[in-house]
Backbone as numpy.savetxt, mean C-alpha at the origin, in Angstrom:
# Nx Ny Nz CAx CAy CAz Cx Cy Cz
-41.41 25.42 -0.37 -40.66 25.27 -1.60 -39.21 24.88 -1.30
-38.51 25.39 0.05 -37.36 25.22 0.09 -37.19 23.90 0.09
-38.33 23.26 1.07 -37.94 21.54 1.84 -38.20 20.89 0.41
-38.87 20.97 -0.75 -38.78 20.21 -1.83 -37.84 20.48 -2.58
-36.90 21.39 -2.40 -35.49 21.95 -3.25 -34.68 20.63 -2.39
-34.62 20.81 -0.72 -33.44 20.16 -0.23 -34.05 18.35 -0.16
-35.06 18.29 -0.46 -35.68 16.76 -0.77 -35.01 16.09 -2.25
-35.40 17.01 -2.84 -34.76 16.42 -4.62 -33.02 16.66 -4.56
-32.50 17.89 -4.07 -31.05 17.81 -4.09 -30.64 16.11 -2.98
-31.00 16.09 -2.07 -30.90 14.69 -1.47 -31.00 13.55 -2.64
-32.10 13.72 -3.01 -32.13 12.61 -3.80 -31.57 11.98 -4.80
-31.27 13.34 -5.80 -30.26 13.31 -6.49 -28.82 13.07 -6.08
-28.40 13.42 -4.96 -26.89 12.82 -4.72 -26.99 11.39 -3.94
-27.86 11.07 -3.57 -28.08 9.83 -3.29 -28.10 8.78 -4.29
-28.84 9.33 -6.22 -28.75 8.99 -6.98 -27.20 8.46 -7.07
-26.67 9.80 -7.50 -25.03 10.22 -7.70 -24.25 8.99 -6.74
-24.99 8.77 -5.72 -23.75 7.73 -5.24 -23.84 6.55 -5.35
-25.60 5.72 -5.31 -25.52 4.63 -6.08 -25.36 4.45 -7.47
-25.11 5.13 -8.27 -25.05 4.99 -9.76 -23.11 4.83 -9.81
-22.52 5.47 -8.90 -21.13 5.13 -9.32 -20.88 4.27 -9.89
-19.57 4.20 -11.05 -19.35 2.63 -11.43 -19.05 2.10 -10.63
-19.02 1.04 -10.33 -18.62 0.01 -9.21 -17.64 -0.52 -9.66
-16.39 -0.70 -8.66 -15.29 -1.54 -9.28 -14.67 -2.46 -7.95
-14.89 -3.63 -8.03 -13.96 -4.23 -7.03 -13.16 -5.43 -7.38
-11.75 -4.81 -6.76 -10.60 -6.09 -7.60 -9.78 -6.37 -6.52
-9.32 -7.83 -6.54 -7.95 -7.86 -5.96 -6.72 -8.05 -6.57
-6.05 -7.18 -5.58 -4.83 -6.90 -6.59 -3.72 -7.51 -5.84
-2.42 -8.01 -6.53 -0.86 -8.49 -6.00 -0.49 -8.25 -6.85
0.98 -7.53 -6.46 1.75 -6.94 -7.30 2.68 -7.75 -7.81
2.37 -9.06 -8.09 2.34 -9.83 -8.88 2.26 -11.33 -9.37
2.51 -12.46 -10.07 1.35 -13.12 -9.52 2.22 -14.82 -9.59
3.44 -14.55 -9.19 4.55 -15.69 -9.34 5.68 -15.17 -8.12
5.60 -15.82 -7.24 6.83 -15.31 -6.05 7.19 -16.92 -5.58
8.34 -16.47 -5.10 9.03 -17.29 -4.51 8.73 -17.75 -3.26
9.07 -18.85 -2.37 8.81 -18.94 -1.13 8.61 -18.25 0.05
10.11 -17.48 0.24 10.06 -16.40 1.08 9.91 -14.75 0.86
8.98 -15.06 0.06 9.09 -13.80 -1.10 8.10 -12.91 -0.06
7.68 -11.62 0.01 6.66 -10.97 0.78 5.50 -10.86 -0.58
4.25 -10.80 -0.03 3.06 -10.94 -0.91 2.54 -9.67 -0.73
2.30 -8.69 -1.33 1.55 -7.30 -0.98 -0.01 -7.51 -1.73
-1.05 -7.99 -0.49 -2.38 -8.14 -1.10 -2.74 -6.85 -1.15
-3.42 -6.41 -2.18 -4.54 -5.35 -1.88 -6.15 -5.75 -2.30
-7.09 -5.55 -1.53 -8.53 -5.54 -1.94 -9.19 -4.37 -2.33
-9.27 -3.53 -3.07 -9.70 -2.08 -3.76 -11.14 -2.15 -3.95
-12.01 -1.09 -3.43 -13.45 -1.14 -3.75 -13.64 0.06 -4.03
-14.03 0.75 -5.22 -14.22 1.85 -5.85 -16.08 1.93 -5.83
-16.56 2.13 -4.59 -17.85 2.34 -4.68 -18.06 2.44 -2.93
-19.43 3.21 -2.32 -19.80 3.07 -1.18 -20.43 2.13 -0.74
-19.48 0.98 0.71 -19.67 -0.36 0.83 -20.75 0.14 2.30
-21.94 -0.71 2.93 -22.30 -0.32 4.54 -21.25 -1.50 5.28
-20.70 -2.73 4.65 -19.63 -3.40 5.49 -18.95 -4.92 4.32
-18.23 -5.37 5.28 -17.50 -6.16 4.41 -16.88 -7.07 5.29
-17.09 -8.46 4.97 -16.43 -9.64 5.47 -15.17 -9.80 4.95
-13.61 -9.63 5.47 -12.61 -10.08 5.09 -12.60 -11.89 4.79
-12.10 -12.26 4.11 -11.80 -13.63 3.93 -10.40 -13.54 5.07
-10.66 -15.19 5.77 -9.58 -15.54 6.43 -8.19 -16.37 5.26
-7.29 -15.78 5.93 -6.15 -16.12 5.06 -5.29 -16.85 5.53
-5.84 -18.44 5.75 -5.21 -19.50 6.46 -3.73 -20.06 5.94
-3.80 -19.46 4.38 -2.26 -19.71 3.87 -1.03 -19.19 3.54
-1.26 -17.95 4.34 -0.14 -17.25 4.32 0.11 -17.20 6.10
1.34 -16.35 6.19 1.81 -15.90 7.38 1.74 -14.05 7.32
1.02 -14.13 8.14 0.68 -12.29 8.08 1.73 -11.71 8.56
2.39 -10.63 7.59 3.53 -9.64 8.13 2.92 -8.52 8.91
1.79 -7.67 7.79 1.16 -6.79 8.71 -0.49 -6.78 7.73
-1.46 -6.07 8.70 -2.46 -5.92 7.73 -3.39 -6.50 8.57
-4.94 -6.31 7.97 -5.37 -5.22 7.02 -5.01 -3.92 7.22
-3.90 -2.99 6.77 -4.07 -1.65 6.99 -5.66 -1.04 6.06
-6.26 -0.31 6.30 -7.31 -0.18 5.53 -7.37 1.60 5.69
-7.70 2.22 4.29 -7.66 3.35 3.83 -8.81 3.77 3.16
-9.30 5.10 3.32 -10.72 5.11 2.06 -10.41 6.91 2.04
-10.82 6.52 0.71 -10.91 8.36 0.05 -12.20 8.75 -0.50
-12.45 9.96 -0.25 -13.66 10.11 -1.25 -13.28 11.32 -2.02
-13.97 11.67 -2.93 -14.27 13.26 -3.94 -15.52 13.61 -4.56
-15.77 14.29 -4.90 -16.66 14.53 -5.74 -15.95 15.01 -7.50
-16.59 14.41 -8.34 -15.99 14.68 -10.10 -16.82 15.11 -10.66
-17.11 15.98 -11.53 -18.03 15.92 -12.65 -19.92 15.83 -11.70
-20.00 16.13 -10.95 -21.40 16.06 -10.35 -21.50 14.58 -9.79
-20.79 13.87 -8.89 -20.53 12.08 -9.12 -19.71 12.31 -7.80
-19.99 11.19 -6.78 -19.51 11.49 -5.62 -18.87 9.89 -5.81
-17.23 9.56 -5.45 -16.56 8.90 -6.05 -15.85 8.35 -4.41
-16.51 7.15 -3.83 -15.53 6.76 -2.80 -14.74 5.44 -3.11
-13.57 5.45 -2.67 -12.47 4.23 -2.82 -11.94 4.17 -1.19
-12.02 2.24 -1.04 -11.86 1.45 0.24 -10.54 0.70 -0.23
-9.32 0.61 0.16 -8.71 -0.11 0.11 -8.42 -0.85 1.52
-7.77 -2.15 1.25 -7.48 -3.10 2.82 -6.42 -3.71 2.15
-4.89 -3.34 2.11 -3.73 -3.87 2.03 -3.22 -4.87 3.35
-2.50 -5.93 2.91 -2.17 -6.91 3.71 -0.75 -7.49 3.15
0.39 -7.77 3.96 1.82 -8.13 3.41 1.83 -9.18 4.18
2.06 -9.80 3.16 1.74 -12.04 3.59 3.16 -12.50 3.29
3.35 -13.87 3.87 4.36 -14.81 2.80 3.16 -16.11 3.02
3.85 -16.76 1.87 2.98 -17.98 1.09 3.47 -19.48 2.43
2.91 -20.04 3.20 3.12 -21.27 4.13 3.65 -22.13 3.54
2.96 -22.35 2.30 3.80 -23.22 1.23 3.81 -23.47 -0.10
4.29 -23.99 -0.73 4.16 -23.77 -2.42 3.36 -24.43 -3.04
2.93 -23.92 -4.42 2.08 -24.00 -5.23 1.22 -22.89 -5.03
-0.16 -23.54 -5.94 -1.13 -22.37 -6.51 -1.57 -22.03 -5.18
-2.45 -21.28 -4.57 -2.99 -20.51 -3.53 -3.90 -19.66 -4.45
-5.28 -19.75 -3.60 -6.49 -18.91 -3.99 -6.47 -18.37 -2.99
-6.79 -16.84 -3.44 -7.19 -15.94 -2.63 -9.05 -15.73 -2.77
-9.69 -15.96 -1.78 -11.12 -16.28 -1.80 -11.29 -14.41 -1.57
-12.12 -14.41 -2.37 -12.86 -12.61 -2.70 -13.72 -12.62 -1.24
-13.81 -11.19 -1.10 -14.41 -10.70 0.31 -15.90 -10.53 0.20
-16.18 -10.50 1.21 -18.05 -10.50 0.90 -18.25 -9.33 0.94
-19.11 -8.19 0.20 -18.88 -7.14 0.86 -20.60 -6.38 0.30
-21.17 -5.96 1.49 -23.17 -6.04 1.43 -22.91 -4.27 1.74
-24.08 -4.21 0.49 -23.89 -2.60 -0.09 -25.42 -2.60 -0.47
-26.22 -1.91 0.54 -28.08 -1.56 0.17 -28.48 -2.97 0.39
-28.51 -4.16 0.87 -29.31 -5.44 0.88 -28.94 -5.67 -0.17
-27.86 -5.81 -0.66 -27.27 -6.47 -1.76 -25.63 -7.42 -1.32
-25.37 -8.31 -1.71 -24.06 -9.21 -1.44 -23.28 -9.04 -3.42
-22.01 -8.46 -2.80 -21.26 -8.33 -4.04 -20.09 -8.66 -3.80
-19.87 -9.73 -5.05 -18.49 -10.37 -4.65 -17.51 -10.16 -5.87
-16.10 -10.64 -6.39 -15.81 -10.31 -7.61 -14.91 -11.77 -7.83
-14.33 -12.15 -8.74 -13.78 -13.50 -8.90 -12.63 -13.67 -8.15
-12.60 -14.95 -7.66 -10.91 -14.97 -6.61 -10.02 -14.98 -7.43
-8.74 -14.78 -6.80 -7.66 -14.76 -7.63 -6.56 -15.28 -7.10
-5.79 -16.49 -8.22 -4.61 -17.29 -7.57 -3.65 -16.43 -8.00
-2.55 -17.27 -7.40 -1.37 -16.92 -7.53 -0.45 -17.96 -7.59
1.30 -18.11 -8.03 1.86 -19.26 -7.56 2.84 -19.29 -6.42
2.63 -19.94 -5.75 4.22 -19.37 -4.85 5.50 -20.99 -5.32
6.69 -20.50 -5.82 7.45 -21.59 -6.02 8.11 -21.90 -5.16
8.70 -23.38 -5.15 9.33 -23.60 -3.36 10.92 -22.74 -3.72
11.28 -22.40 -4.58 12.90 -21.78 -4.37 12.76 -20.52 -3.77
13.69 -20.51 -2.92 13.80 -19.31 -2.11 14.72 -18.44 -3.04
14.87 -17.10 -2.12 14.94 -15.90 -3.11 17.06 -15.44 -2.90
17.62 -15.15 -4.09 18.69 -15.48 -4.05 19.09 -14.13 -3.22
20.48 -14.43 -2.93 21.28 -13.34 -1.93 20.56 -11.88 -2.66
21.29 -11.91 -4.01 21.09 -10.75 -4.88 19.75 -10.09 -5.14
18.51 -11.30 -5.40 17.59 -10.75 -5.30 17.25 -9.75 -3.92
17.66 -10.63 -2.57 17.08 -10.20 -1.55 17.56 -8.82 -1.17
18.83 -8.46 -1.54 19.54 -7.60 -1.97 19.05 -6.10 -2.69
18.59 -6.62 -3.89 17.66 -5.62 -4.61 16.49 -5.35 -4.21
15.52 -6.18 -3.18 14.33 -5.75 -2.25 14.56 -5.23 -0.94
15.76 -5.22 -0.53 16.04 -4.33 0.61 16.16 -2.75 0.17
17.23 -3.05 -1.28 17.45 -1.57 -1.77 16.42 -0.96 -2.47
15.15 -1.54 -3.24 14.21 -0.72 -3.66 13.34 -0.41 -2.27
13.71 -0.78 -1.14 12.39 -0.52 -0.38 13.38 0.95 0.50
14.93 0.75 0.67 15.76 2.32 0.92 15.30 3.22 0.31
15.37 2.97 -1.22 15.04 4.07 -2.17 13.50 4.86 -2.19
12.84 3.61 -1.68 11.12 4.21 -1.56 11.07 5.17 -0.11
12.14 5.07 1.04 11.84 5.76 1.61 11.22 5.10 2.95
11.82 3.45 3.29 11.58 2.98 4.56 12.88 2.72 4.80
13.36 3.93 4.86 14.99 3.91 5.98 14.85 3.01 7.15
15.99 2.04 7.27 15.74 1.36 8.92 16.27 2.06 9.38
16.39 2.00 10.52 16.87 2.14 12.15 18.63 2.33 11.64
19.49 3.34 12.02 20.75 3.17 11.67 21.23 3.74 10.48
20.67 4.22 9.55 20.54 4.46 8.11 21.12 6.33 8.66
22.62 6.59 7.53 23.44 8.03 7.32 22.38 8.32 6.41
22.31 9.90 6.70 21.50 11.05 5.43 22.98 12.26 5.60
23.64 12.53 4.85 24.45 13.33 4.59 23.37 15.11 3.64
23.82 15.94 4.46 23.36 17.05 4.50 24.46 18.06 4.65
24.45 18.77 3.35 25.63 19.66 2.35 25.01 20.99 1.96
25.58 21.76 1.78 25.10 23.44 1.75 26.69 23.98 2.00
26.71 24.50 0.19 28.11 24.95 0.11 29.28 24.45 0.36
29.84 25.14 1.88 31.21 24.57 1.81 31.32 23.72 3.21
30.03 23.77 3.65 30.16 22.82 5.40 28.78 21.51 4.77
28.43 20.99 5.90 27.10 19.59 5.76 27.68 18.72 7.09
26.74 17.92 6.91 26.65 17.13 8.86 25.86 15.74 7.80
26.46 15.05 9.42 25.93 13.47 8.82 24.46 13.18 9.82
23.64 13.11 9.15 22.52 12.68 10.30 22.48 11.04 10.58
21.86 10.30 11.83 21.57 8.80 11.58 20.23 9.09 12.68
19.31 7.79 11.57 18.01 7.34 11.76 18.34 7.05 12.99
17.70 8.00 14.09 17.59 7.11 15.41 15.59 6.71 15.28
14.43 7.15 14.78 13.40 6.18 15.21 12.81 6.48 13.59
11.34 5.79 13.48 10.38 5.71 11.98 10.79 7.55 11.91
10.92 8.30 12.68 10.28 9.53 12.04 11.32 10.57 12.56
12.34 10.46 13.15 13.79 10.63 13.61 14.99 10.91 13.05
15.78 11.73 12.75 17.13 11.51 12.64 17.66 12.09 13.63
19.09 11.82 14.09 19.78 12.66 15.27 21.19 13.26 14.50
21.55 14.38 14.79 23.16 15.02 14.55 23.97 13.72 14.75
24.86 13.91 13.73 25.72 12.36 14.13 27.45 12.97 14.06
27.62 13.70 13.03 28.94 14.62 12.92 28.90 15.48 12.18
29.86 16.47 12.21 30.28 17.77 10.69 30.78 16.65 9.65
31.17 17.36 8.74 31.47 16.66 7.56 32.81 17.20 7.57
33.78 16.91 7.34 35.40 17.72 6.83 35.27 17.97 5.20
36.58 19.28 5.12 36.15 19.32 3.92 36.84 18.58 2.90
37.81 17.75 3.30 38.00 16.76 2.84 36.78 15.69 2.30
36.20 15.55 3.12 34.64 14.61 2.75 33.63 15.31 1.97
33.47 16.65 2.26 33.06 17.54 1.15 33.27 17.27 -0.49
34.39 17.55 -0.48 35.37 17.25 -1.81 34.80 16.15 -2.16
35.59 15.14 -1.83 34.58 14.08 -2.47 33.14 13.70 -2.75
32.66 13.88 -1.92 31.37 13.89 -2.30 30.84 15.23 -3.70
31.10 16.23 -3.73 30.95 16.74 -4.49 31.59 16.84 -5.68
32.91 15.88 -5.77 33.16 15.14 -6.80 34.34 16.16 -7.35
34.77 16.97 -6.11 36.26 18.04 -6.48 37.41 17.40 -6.03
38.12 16.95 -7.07 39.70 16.98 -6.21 40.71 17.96 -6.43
């Protein structure tokens, strides 16, 4: 009796995992860039793949990538896995560019989803813009190499600097002159 309990529970989550909805998209975060603009591909597969042919991407210049990530959970009785394969491109040259969808064979089945263009325009990206993509990418938290973190507690604080990705080193005390200001006392 037991082996037909652990036969049907098998079966049933085996159910549970081919029945997932299936979702596969490619995504860019957005769909008009400039020449030297960076391209953040992502390919997202919200279902359990056995493998997957990347498309070659003869028209860009690869920054980094495929980084590739997968999560799973279980929801509601439903066993829920997601594959992502992010890739940071620039465009070789301008105009439209298709991104050709990945092959990706799940049970003796081939599942593909529609390609997706994009434009790249030949103007390059102004001081200011380039400016504002250095500083949203500080703010997200990819400090370069060299980058002050000022660290305050009361009436003393120290200046740290990025020495590596995962690093800071003591760099000085703070005076309390520099205090003051920063905390906005005169």
């Amino acid at each position: 009796m037991l082996k037909i309990n652990e036969i049907l529970l098998s079966l049933f989550l085996l159910f549970q995992l081919s029945s997932y909805c299936q979702n596969f998209e490619i995504i860019t975060d957005k769909d008009v860039y400039k020449i030297d603009e960076t391209i953040l591909l992502t390919f997202k597969i919200d279902m359990f793949i056995d493998s997957i042919d990347l498309p070659v991407l003869n028209d860009f210049n690869l920054i980094s990538g495929p980084n590739k990530s997968t999560s799973s959970s279980w929801n509601n009785n439903a066993a829920k896995t997601t594959s992502t394969w992010v890739y940071r491109l620039t465009s070789k040259t301008p105009g439209t560019i298709t991104i050709i969808t990945p092959v990706i064979y799940n049970k003796d089945t081939i599942i593909k989803t529609e390609n997706k263009s994009i434009v790249v325009k030949e103007e390059k990206l102004t001081e200011a813009e380039q400016l504002e993509i250095e500083y949203n990418k500080f703010i997200a938290g990819t400090h370069p190499k060299g980058t002050f973190r000022y660290v305050i507690k009361d009436d003393f604080g120290y200046i740290e600097k990025r020495e590596t990705l995962f690093s800071y080193k003591f760099y000085r005390k703070l005076t309390l002159k520099e205090l003051k200001i920063i905390k906005g006392i005169n």
